[in-house]
Amino acid sequence: MKSVTVVAHPNIALAKYWGKRGGDGNVPAVPSLSVTLSGMSTTTTVTFDDGLAGDELVLNGAIVGDRPLARVTALLDVVRREANIGAHARVVSRNDFPTASGLASSASGFAALALAAVRAAHLDWSRPRVSDLARRSSASAARSLFGGFVELDGGEGAPGLALPVAGPDAIDLRVLVCVATEDAKLISSTEGMRVTQETSPYYAAWLTEGPLLCARIRDGVLAGDFRAVGECAERSALAMHACAMAAGVVYVSGTTLAALAEVRAMRALGIDAYATIDAGPHLKCLVTSQSMHDAKTRLARVPGVVRILETSPGPGARVLEEGTDR
Ligand code: DP6
């Protein structure tokens, strides 16, 4: 068995995935379109080892059990079955940004884990197949196997496949991540989606609106139209959060709303800036390279913004190191 180390970047959905189709495979109820971001990364090493009594997970230097380990084992079980191996694995993973707090650590985490596990088990799988494996653990992770702008399909009849739409340079885009807290979020995306699906009076409207916005964002990306993409991305985020909030699922904080007000104030001044928000309080501001400096200065003054990460469209998950067979 060999040891394989992979680096993967989180992705930020411009068109949000929120809600599952039902049935097996963790297929989304709506299509989504994201951008993979360099500037934040997860590095994961997987080693299958006959000497281990069970799978081990070390996350950011600490041994982790319970649900995070169970999710890792579920992915490893698929790989073991396909590769016909019995050995348990040691998984050592590190994020250079806050974990489980709405900054897409599960996207980069499961993308890195899927690729590292497949390669460590000597499986010669295509990218889409590795992406399909990652989606089963966390749907947004399917997108981080690819770089640039990536669409993940969803809804009735969709295979649940992520595919690249355009390379990292398709639009002049930078993403300023306004970190509002270093803490983990209170409601996981999976749980937030479940409650939304079961109880939001606006869920049916979201199922109509989400795909329309996704198609407009795809067109905007292909046309290199920053403003069209920014406008629809902000709408997608607000529609998702409105739908979730109506079910009592609230991820935004006062800091998120203050940052949103600042983004809108900037637009009124002619600065190219749009907002998107995921399952956590951190606002992500979409800017052009030209508007980045002004936007960053202004967002840094928003009360509650702890720090700002500068990110830009980047590559998909890739192998950093493959150790020798033992
Ligand atoms: C708001 O991919 O974390 O970031 O499939 O249940 O693991 P599971 O959910 P996850 O949800 C991501 C939700 C989102 C929007 C998005 O990334 O599209």
mmCIF file of C-alpha atoms and ligand atoms in Angstrom:
data_model
loop_
_atom_site.group_PDB
_atom_site.id
_atom_site.type_symbol
_atom_site.label_atom_id
_atom_site.label_comp_id
_atom_site.label_asym_id
_atom_site.label_seq_id
_atom_site.Cartn_x
_atom_site.Cartn_y
_atom_site.Cartn_z
ATOM 1 C CA MET A 1 0.000 0.000 0.000
ATOM 2 C CA LYS A 2 1.161 3.496 -0.593
ATOM 3 C CA SER A 3 0.640 6.845 1.004
ATOM 4 C CA VAL A 4 -0.880 9.575 -1.143
ATOM 5 C CA THR A 5 -1.100 13.283 -0.319
ATOM 6 C CA VAL A 6 -3.605 15.488 -2.131
ATOM 7 C CA VAL A 7 -4.316 19.199 -1.973
ATOM 8 C CA ALA A 8 -7.823 20.476 -2.740
ATOM 9 C CA HIS A 9 -9.376 23.921 -2.596
ATOM 10 C CA PRO A 10 -12.846 24.814 -1.332
ATOM 11 C CA ASN A 11 -15.345 26.097 -3.839
ATOM 12 C CA ILE A 12 -17.918 28.814 -3.387
ATOM 13 C CA ALA A 13 -21.270 28.262 -5.063
ATOM 14 C CA LEU A 14 -22.377 31.193 -7.229
ATOM 15 C CA ALA A 15 -25.618 29.271 -7.884
ATOM 16 C CA LYS A 16 -26.433 27.491 -4.631
ATOM 17 C CA TYR A 17 -27.173 23.848 -3.985
ATOM 18 C CA TRP A 18 -29.739 23.616 -1.181
ATOM 19 C CA GLY A 19 -31.933 20.532 -0.796
ATOM 20 C CA LYS A 20 -31.567 16.919 -1.886
ATOM 21 C CA ARG A 21 -33.481 14.998 -4.526
ATOM 22 C CA GLY A 22 -34.045 12.002 -2.263
ATOM 23 C CA GLY A 23 -33.064 8.414 -2.873
ATOM 24 C CA ASP A 24 -29.481 7.162 -2.892
ATOM 25 C CA GLY A 25 -26.320 8.964 -3.881
ATOM 26 C CA ASN A 26 -26.788 12.387 -2.239
ATOM 27 C CA VAL A 27 -27.919 14.022 -5.491
ATOM 28 C CA PRO A 28 -28.944 17.701 -5.155
ATOM 29 C CA ALA A 29 -32.489 18.840 -5.837
ATOM 30 C CA VAL A 30 -31.221 21.746 -7.966
ATOM 31 C CA PRO A 31 -28.203 22.303 -10.212
ATOM 32 C CA SER A 32 -25.427 24.491 -8.784
ATOM 33 C CA LEU A 33 -22.439 26.320 -10.215
ATOM 34 C CA SER A 34 -19.315 27.148 -8.250
ATOM 35 C CA VAL A 35 -15.858 28.556 -8.525
ATOM 36 C CA THR A 36 -12.933 26.659 -7.040
ATOM 37 C CA LEU A 37 -10.793 29.019 -4.974
ATOM 38 C CA SER A 38 -7.064 29.056 -4.538
ATOM 39 C CA GLY A 39 -6.002 30.958 -1.429
ATOM 40 C CA MET A 40 -7.593 28.383 0.904
ATOM 41 C CA SER A 41 -6.657 24.708 0.899
ATOM 42 C CA THR A 42 -7.006 21.305 2.499
ATOM 43 C CA THR A 43 -4.070 18.890 2.435
ATOM 44 C CA THR A 44 -4.899 15.247 3.108
ATOM 45 C CA THR A 45 -2.733 12.121 3.302
ATOM 46 C CA VAL A 46 -4.297 8.667 3.124
ATOM 47 C CA THR A 47 -2.334 5.529 4.012
ATOM 48 C CA PHE A 48 -3.912 2.087 4.003
ATOM 49 C CA ASP A 49 -2.119 0.085 6.680
ATOM 50 C CA ASP A 50 -2.677 -3.602 7.543
ATOM 51 C CA GLY A 51 -1.507 -2.869 11.088
ATOM 52 C CA LEU A 52 -4.451 -0.593 11.953
ATOM 53 C CA ALA A 53 -7.362 -1.929 14.017
ATOM 54 C CA GLY A 54 -9.736 0.702 12.586
ATOM 55 C CA ASP A 55 -9.711 3.827 10.420
ATOM 56 C CA GLU A 56 -8.014 6.820 12.023
ATOM 57 C CA LEU A 57 -8.698 10.490 11.349
ATOM 58 C CA VAL A 58 -6.381 13.296 12.421
ATOM 59 C CA LEU A 59 -7.923 16.669 11.572
ATOM 60 C CA ASN A 60 -5.878 19.821 12.112
ATOM 61 C CA GLY A 61 -3.559 17.901 14.479
ATOM 62 C CA ALA A 62 -6.291 16.369 16.696
ATOM 63 C CA ILE A 63 -7.586 12.781 16.644
ATOM 64 C CA VAL A 64 -11.261 12.864 15.669
ATOM 65 C CA GLY A 65 -13.977 10.187 16.140
ATOM 66 C CA ASP A 66 -17.764 10.112 16.022
ATOM 67 C CA ARG A 67 -19.628 11.460 12.995
ATOM 68 C CA PRO A 68 -16.645 12.975 11.108
ATOM 69 C CA LEU A 69 -14.796 9.631 11.339
ATOM 70 C CA ALA A 70 -17.958 7.712 10.350
ATOM 71 C CA ARG A 71 -18.301 9.879 7.206
ATOM 72 C CA VAL A 72 -14.653 9.215 6.328
ATOM 73 C CA THR A 73 -15.087 5.466 6.899
ATOM 74 C CA ALA A 74 -18.188 5.411 4.660
ATOM 75 C CA LEU A 75 -16.119 6.810 1.763
ATOM 76 C CA LEU A 76 -13.180 4.497 2.491
ATOM 77 C CA ASP A 77 -15.537 1.484 2.548
ATOM 78 C CA VAL A 78 -16.542 2.176 -1.069
ATOM 79 C CA VAL A 79 -12.889 2.393 -2.090
ATOM 80 C CA ARG A 80 -11.993 -0.780 -0.182
ATOM 81 C CA ARG A 81 -14.840 -2.661 -1.824
ATOM 82 C CA GLU A 82 -13.874 -1.526 -5.320
ATOM 83 C CA ALA A 83 -10.151 -2.221 -4.784
ATOM 84 C CA ASN A 84 -10.799 -5.426 -2.893
ATOM 85 C CA ILE A 85 -8.636 -4.478 0.074
ATOM 86 C CA GLY A 86 -9.270 -5.084 3.731
ATOM 87 C CA ALA A 87 -6.788 -2.706 5.382
ATOM 88 C CA HIS A 88 -7.928 0.254 7.458
ATOM 89 C CA ALA A 89 -6.577 3.689 6.674
ATOM 90 C CA ARG A 90 -4.901 6.563 8.456
ATOM 91 C CA VAL A 91 -6.223 9.911 7.216
ATOM 92 C CA VAL A 92 -4.322 13.036 8.175
ATOM 93 C CA SER A 93 -5.953 16.263 7.033
ATOM 94 C CA ARG A 94 -5.246 19.925 7.611
ATOM 95 C CA ASN A 95 -7.148 23.070 6.564
ATOM 96 C CA ASP A 96 -5.412 26.435 6.353
ATOM 97 C CA PHE A 97 -8.774 28.169 7.088
ATOM 98 C CA PRO A 98 -11.540 27.734 9.744
ATOM 99 C CA THR A 99 -13.064 24.228 9.695
ATOM 100 C CA ALA A 100 -16.828 23.411 9.564
ATOM 101 C CA SER A 101 -17.865 27.018 9.835
ATOM 102 C CA GLY A 102 -19.455 27.648 6.455
ATOM 103 C CA LEU A 103 -16.207 28.053 4.548
ATOM 104 C CA ALA A 104 -16.686 24.892 2.486
ATOM 105 C CA SER A 105 -14.218 22.764 4.426
ATOM 106 C CA SER A 106 -16.352 19.695 3.694
ATOM 107 C CA ALA A 107 -16.042 20.439 -0.045
ATOM 108 C CA SER A 108 -12.244 20.571 -0.079
ATOM 109 C CA GLY A 109 -12.020 17.903 2.639
ATOM 110 C CA PHE A 110 -14.021 15.226 0.843
ATOM 111 C CA ALA A 111 -12.551 16.118 -2.557
ATOM 112 C CA ALA A 112 -9.038 15.634 -1.149
ATOM 113 C CA LEU A 113 -10.039 12.466 0.716
ATOM 114 C CA ALA A 114 -11.709 10.887 -2.336
ATOM 115 C CA LEU A 115 -8.758 11.498 -4.653
ATOM 116 C CA ALA A 116 -6.148 10.442 -2.070
ATOM 117 C CA ALA A 117 -8.058 7.264 -1.115
ATOM 118 C CA VAL A 118 -8.643 6.224 -4.744
ATOM 119 C CA ARG A 119 -4.976 6.717 -5.633
ATOM 120 C CA ALA A 120 -3.690 5.071 -2.450
ATOM 121 C CA ALA A 121 -5.817 2.033 -3.308
ATOM 122 C CA HIS A 122 -4.284 1.903 -6.829
ATOM 123 C CA LEU A 123 -7.644 2.490 -8.517
ATOM 124 C CA ASP A 124 -7.328 4.000 -11.979
ATOM 125 C CA TRP A 125 -10.483 6.117 -11.905
ATOM 126 C CA SER A 126 -11.440 9.064 -14.132
ATOM 127 C CA ARG A 127 -11.970 12.496 -12.539
ATOM 128 C CA PRO A 128 -15.773 12.324 -12.944
ATOM 129 C CA ARG A 129 -15.781 8.980 -11.154
ATOM 130 C CA VAL A 130 -13.737 10.365 -8.230
ATOM 131 C CA SER A 131 -16.061 13.380 -8.183
ATOM 132 C CA ASP A 132 -19.089 11.061 -8.032
ATOM 133 C CA LEU A 133 -17.526 9.324 -5.012
ATOM 134 C CA ALA A 134 -16.918 12.685 -3.288
ATOM 135 C CA ARG A 135 -20.515 13.806 -3.948
ATOM 136 C CA ARG A 136 -21.879 10.844 -2.030
ATOM 137 C CA SER A 137 -20.144 12.203 1.101
ATOM 138 C CA SER A 138 -20.829 15.898 0.544
ATOM 139 C CA ALA A 139 -22.372 17.119 -2.697
ATOM 140 C CA SER A 140 -20.393 20.362 -2.881
ATOM 141 C CA ALA A 141 -17.170 18.277 -2.742
ATOM 142 C CA ALA A 142 -17.946 16.888 -6.220
ATOM 143 C CA ARG A 143 -17.168 20.363 -7.617
ATOM 144 C CA SER A 144 -13.740 20.745 -5.943
ATOM 145 C CA LEU A 145 -12.274 17.903 -8.035
ATOM 146 C CA PHE A 146 -12.248 20.401 -10.889
ATOM 147 C CA GLY A 147 -10.722 23.848 -11.237
ATOM 148 C CA GLY A 148 -12.302 27.098 -12.392
ATOM 149 C CA PHE A 149 -16.089 27.277 -12.830
ATOM 150 C CA VAL A 150 -17.879 23.983 -12.258
ATOM 151 C CA GLU A 151 -21.520 22.928 -12.576
ATOM 152 C CA LEU A 152 -23.065 20.103 -10.573
ATOM 153 C CA ASP A 153 -26.371 18.928 -11.961
ATOM 154 C CA GLY A 154 -29.372 18.057 -9.834
ATOM 155 C CA GLY A 155 -33.108 17.480 -9.891
ATOM 156 C CA GLU A 156 -35.232 14.703 -11.371
ATOM 157 C CA GLY A 157 -33.373 12.486 -13.816
ATOM 158 C CA ALA A 158 -29.986 14.182 -13.345
ATOM 159 C CA PRO A 159 -27.001 11.867 -12.857
ATOM 160 C CA GLY A 160 -25.494 14.103 -10.145
ATOM 161 C CA LEU A 161 -22.353 14.809 -12.150
ATOM 162 C CA ALA A 162 -20.008 17.758 -11.707
ATOM 163 C CA LEU A 163 -18.351 19.056 -14.873
ATOM 164 C CA PRO A 164 -16.127 22.035 -15.599
ATOM 165 C CA VAL A 165 -17.891 24.911 -17.374
ATOM 166 C CA ALA A 166 -14.940 27.273 -17.886
ATOM 167 C CA GLY A 167 -11.336 27.708 -16.762
ATOM 168 C CA PRO A 168 -10.216 29.950 -13.873
ATOM 169 C CA ASP A 169 -9.650 32.932 -16.203
ATOM 170 C CA ALA A 170 -13.159 32.940 -17.723
ATOM 171 C CA ILE A 171 -14.121 36.071 -15.774
ATOM 172 C CA ASP A 172 -12.056 38.659 -13.955
ATOM 173 C CA LEU A 173 -13.169 37.574 -10.468
ATOM 174 C CA ARG A 174 -11.695 37.761 -6.976
ATOM 175 C CA VAL A 175 -13.503 36.579 -3.845
ATOM 176 C CA LEU A 176 -12.974 38.334 -0.519
ATOM 177 C CA VAL A 177 -13.935 36.004 2.316
ATOM 178 C CA CYS A 178 -14.969 38.083 5.338
ATOM 179 C CA VAL A 179 -14.285 35.790 8.281
ATOM 180 C CA ALA A 180 -16.877 36.560 10.974
ATOM 181 C CA THR A 181 -15.881 33.892 13.498
ATOM 182 C CA GLU A 182 -13.319 31.102 13.829
ATOM 183 C CA ASP A 183 -15.939 28.846 15.491
ATOM 184 C CA ALA A 184 -17.763 25.874 13.949
ATOM 185 C CA LYS A 185 -21.333 26.511 12.775
ATOM 186 C CA LEU A 186 -24.307 25.437 14.877
ATOM 187 C CA ILE A 187 -26.375 23.756 12.143
ATOM 188 C CA SER A 188 -24.626 21.598 9.513
ATOM 189 C CA SER A 189 -25.602 22.125 5.869
ATOM 190 C CA THR A 190 -27.051 18.626 5.732
ATOM 191 C CA GLU A 191 -29.304 19.306 8.712
ATOM 192 C CA GLY A 192 -30.203 22.837 7.584
ATOM 193 C CA MET A 193 -31.251 21.479 4.184
ATOM 194 C CA ARG A 194 -33.313 18.708 5.731
ATOM 195 C CA VAL A 195 -35.264 21.112 7.920
ATOM 196 C CA THR A 196 -35.712 23.537 5.003
ATOM 197 C CA GLN A 197 -36.977 20.803 2.713
ATOM 198 C CA GLU A 198 -39.390 19.455 5.283
ATOM 199 C CA THR A 199 -40.794 22.704 6.639
ATOM 200 C CA SER A 200 -40.051 25.796 4.532
ATOM 201 C CA PRO A 201 -43.179 27.244 2.899
ATOM 202 C CA TYR A 202 -40.862 28.648 0.198
ATOM 203 C CA TYR A 203 -39.105 25.403 -0.760
ATOM 204 C CA ALA A 204 -41.219 24.875 -3.901
ATOM 205 C CA ALA A 205 -40.364 28.411 -5.042
ATOM 206 C CA TRP A 206 -36.649 27.677 -4.479
ATOM 207 C CA LEU A 207 -36.908 24.555 -6.670
ATOM 208 C CA THR A 208 -38.159 26.799 -9.491
ATOM 209 C CA GLU A 209 -35.850 29.756 -8.918
ATOM 210 C CA GLY A 210 -32.568 27.889 -8.214
ATOM 211 C CA PRO A 211 -32.247 26.262 -11.682
ATOM 212 C CA LEU A 212 -33.208 29.506 -13.495
ATOM 213 C CA LEU A 213 -30.492 31.455 -11.689
ATOM 214 C CA CYS A 214 -27.999 28.653 -12.303
ATOM 215 C CA ALA A 215 -28.613 28.813 -16.069
ATOM 216 C CA ARG A 216 -28.194 32.598 -16.063
ATOM 217 C CA ILE A 217 -24.950 32.308 -14.116
ATOM 218 C CA ARG A 218 -23.622 29.715 -16.576
ATOM 219 C CA ASP A 219 -24.436 32.080 -19.468
ATOM 220 C CA GLY A 220 -22.763 34.962 -17.615
ATOM 221 C CA VAL A 221 -19.609 32.938 -16.960
ATOM 222 C CA LEU A 222 -19.394 31.834 -20.597
ATOM 223 C CA ALA A 223 -19.881 35.443 -21.729
ATOM 224 C CA GLY A 224 -17.233 36.699 -19.253
ATOM 225 C CA ASP A 225 -19.852 39.049 -17.804
ATOM 226 C CA PHE A 226 -18.862 39.819 -14.196
ATOM 227 C CA ARG A 227 -21.922 41.955 -13.424
ATOM 228 C CA ALA A 228 -24.462 39.424 -14.727
ATOM 229 C CA VAL A 229 -22.778 36.681 -12.694
ATOM 230 C CA GLY A 230 -22.511 38.848 -9.564
ATOM 231 C CA GLU A 231 -26.142 39.956 -9.699
ATOM 232 C CA CYS A 232 -27.511 36.408 -10.121
ATOM 233 C CA ALA A 233 -25.097 34.993 -7.520
ATOM 234 C CA GLU A 234 -26.323 37.486 -4.919
ATOM 235 C CA ARG A 235 -29.916 36.593 -5.788
ATOM 236 C CA SER A 236 -29.223 32.879 -5.522
ATOM 237 C CA ALA A 237 -27.703 33.302 -2.057
ATOM 238 C CA LEU A 238 -30.553 35.506 -0.829
ATOM 239 C CA ALA A 239 -33.194 33.138 -2.245
ATOM 240 C CA MET A 240 -31.523 30.163 -0.541
ATOM 241 C CA HIS A 241 -31.289 31.979 2.790
ATOM 242 C CA ALA A 242 -34.857 33.315 2.573
ATOM 243 C CA CYS A 243 -36.091 29.779 1.975
ATOM 244 C CA ALA A 244 -34.010 28.424 4.884
ATOM 245 C CA MET A 245 -34.962 31.280 7.233
ATOM 246 C CA ALA A 246 -38.642 30.638 6.643
ATOM 247 C CA ALA A 247 -37.948 27.201 8.135
ATOM 248 C CA GLY A 248 -36.182 28.749 11.144
ATOM 249 C CA VAL A 249 -32.702 27.949 9.786
ATOM 250 C CA VAL A 250 -30.593 31.093 10.216
ATOM 251 C CA TYR A 251 -26.884 31.200 9.360
ATOM 252 C CA VAL A 252 -26.398 34.954 9.042
ATOM 253 C CA SER A 253 -25.291 37.100 11.966
ATOM 254 C CA GLY A 254 -25.297 40.851 12.524
ATOM 255 C CA THR A 255 -21.812 40.913 10.995
ATOM 256 C CA THR A 256 -23.058 39.181 7.826
ATOM 257 C CA LEU A 257 -25.846 41.735 7.404
ATOM 258 C CA ALA A 258 -23.546 44.682 8.102
ATOM 259 C CA ALA A 259 -21.139 43.363 5.448
ATOM 260 C CA LEU A 260 -24.064 42.891 3.015
ATOM 261 C CA ALA A 261 -25.115 46.509 3.591
ATOM 262 C CA GLU A 262 -21.528 47.600 2.879
ATOM 263 C CA VAL A 263 -21.449 45.605 -0.389
ATOM 264 C CA ARG A 264 -24.658 47.306 -1.487
ATOM 265 C CA ALA A 265 -23.331 50.725 -0.461
ATOM 266 C CA MET A 266 -20.239 50.063 -2.562
ATOM 267 C CA ARG A 267 -22.368 49.214 -5.586
ATOM 268 C CA ALA A 268 -24.263 52.479 -5.166
ATOM 269 C CA LEU A 269 -20.866 54.210 -5.412
ATOM 270 C CA GLY A 270 -20.043 52.373 -8.636
ATOM 271 C CA ILE A 271 -17.666 49.793 -7.104
ATOM 272 C CA ASP A 272 -18.090 46.333 -8.659
ATOM 273 C CA ALA A 273 -19.043 44.188 -5.660
ATOM 274 C CA TYR A 274 -21.661 41.487 -5.036
ATOM 275 C CA ALA A 275 -22.300 39.238 -2.055
ATOM 276 C CA THR A 276 -22.788 35.548 -1.524
ATOM 277 C CA ILE A 277 -23.340 33.695 1.763
ATOM 278 C CA ASP A 278 -23.190 29.965 2.542
ATOM 279 C CA ALA A 279 -24.159 27.942 5.608
ATOM 280 C CA GLY A 280 -22.314 30.189 8.010
ATOM 281 C CA PRO A 281 -21.953 33.875 8.913
ATOM 282 C CA HIS A 282 -19.039 34.697 6.583
ATOM 283 C CA LEU A 283 -19.985 36.944 3.694
ATOM 284 C CA LYS A 284 -18.036 36.362 0.500
ATOM 285 C CA CYS A 285 -17.687 39.447 -1.638
ATOM 286 C CA LEU A 286 -17.322 38.976 -5.390
ATOM 287 C CA VAL A 287 -15.173 41.719 -6.882
ATOM 288 C CA THR A 288 -13.099 42.406 -9.986
ATOM 289 C CA SER A 289 -9.326 42.698 -9.669
ATOM 290 C CA GLN A 290 -9.767 46.447 -10.091
ATOM 291 C CA SER A 291 -12.321 46.829 -7.282
ATOM 292 C CA MET A 292 -10.542 44.441 -4.897
ATOM 293 C CA HIS A 293 -8.412 46.948 -3.027
ATOM 294 C CA ASP A 294 -11.243 49.420 -2.306
ATOM 295 C CA ALA A 295 -13.645 46.634 -1.372
ATOM 296 C CA LYS A 296 -11.166 45.020 0.988
ATOM 297 C CA THR A 297 -10.424 48.290 2.772
ATOM 298 C CA ARG A 298 -14.118 49.009 3.267
ATOM 299 C CA LEU A 299 -15.087 45.490 4.365
ATOM 300 C CA ALA A 300 -12.210 45.390 6.879
ATOM 301 C CA ARG A 301 -13.910 48.299 8.680
ATOM 302 C CA VAL A 302 -17.216 46.426 9.106
ATOM 303 C CA PRO A 303 -17.685 45.689 12.847
ATOM 304 C CA GLY A 304 -17.283 41.950 13.522
ATOM 305 C CA VAL A 305 -15.215 41.114 10.441
ATOM 306 C CA VAL A 306 -12.201 39.400 12.022
ATOM 307 C CA ARG A 307 -10.054 39.138 8.903
ATOM 308 C CA ILE A 308 -10.403 38.948 5.148
ATOM 309 C CA LEU A 309 -9.026 36.160 2.965
ATOM 310 C CA GLU A 310 -8.168 37.104 -0.624
ATOM 311 C CA THR A 311 -8.970 34.286 -3.012
ATOM 312 C CA SER A 312 -9.188 33.821 -6.760
ATOM 313 C CA PRO A 313 -10.333 31.102 -9.176
ATOM 314 C CA GLY A 314 -7.925 28.196 -8.953
ATOM 315 C CA PRO A 315 -7.214 24.584 -9.896
ATOM 316 C CA GLY A 316 -8.961 21.351 -8.978
ATOM 317 C CA ALA A 317 -7.734 18.757 -6.494
ATOM 318 C CA ARG A 318 -4.315 17.329 -7.319
ATOM 319 C CA VAL A 319 -1.816 14.803 -6.011
ATOM 320 C CA LEU A 320 1.122 16.393 -4.203
ATOM 321 C CA GLU A 321 3.033 13.311 -3.239
ATOM 322 C CA GLU A 322 2.812 9.552 -3.739
ATOM 323 C CA GLY A 323 4.893 7.538 -1.270
ATOM 324 C CA THR A 324 6.497 4.234 -2.213
ATOM 325 C CA ASP A 325 4.873 0.868 -1.700
ATOM 326 C CA ARG A 326 5.792 -0.912 1.478
HETATM 327 C C1 DP6 B 1 -24.678 26.459 1.166
HETATM 328 O O1 DP6 B 1 -22.238 20.077 0.278
HETATM 329 O O2 DP6 B 1 -21.997 20.795 2.687
HETATM 330 O O3 DP6 B 1 -22.518 25.624 0.642
HETATM 331 O O4 DP6 B 1 -24.145 17.367 0.620
HETATM 332 O O5 DP6 B 1 -25.199 17.548 2.871
HETATM 333 O O6 DP6 B 1 -22.694 17.537 2.679
HETATM 334 P P1 DP6 B 1 -24.020 17.904 2.018
HETATM 335 O O7 DP6 B 1 -24.041 19.501 1.953
HETATM 336 P P2 DP6 B 1 -22.892 20.527 1.523
HETATM 337 O O8 DP6 B 1 -23.796 21.812 1.252
HETATM 338 C C2 DP6 B 1 -23.300 22.988 0.676
HETATM 339 C C3 DP6 B 1 -24.339 24.046 0.776
HETATM 340 C C4 DP6 B 1 -23.880 25.439 0.368
HETATM 341 C C5 DP6 B 1 -24.192 25.708 -1.106
HETATM 342 C C6 DP6 B 1 -23.273 25.056 -2.105
HETATM 343 O O9 DP6 B 1 -22.085 24.831 -1.830
HETATM 344 O O10 DP6 B 1 -23.752 24.825 -3.224
#
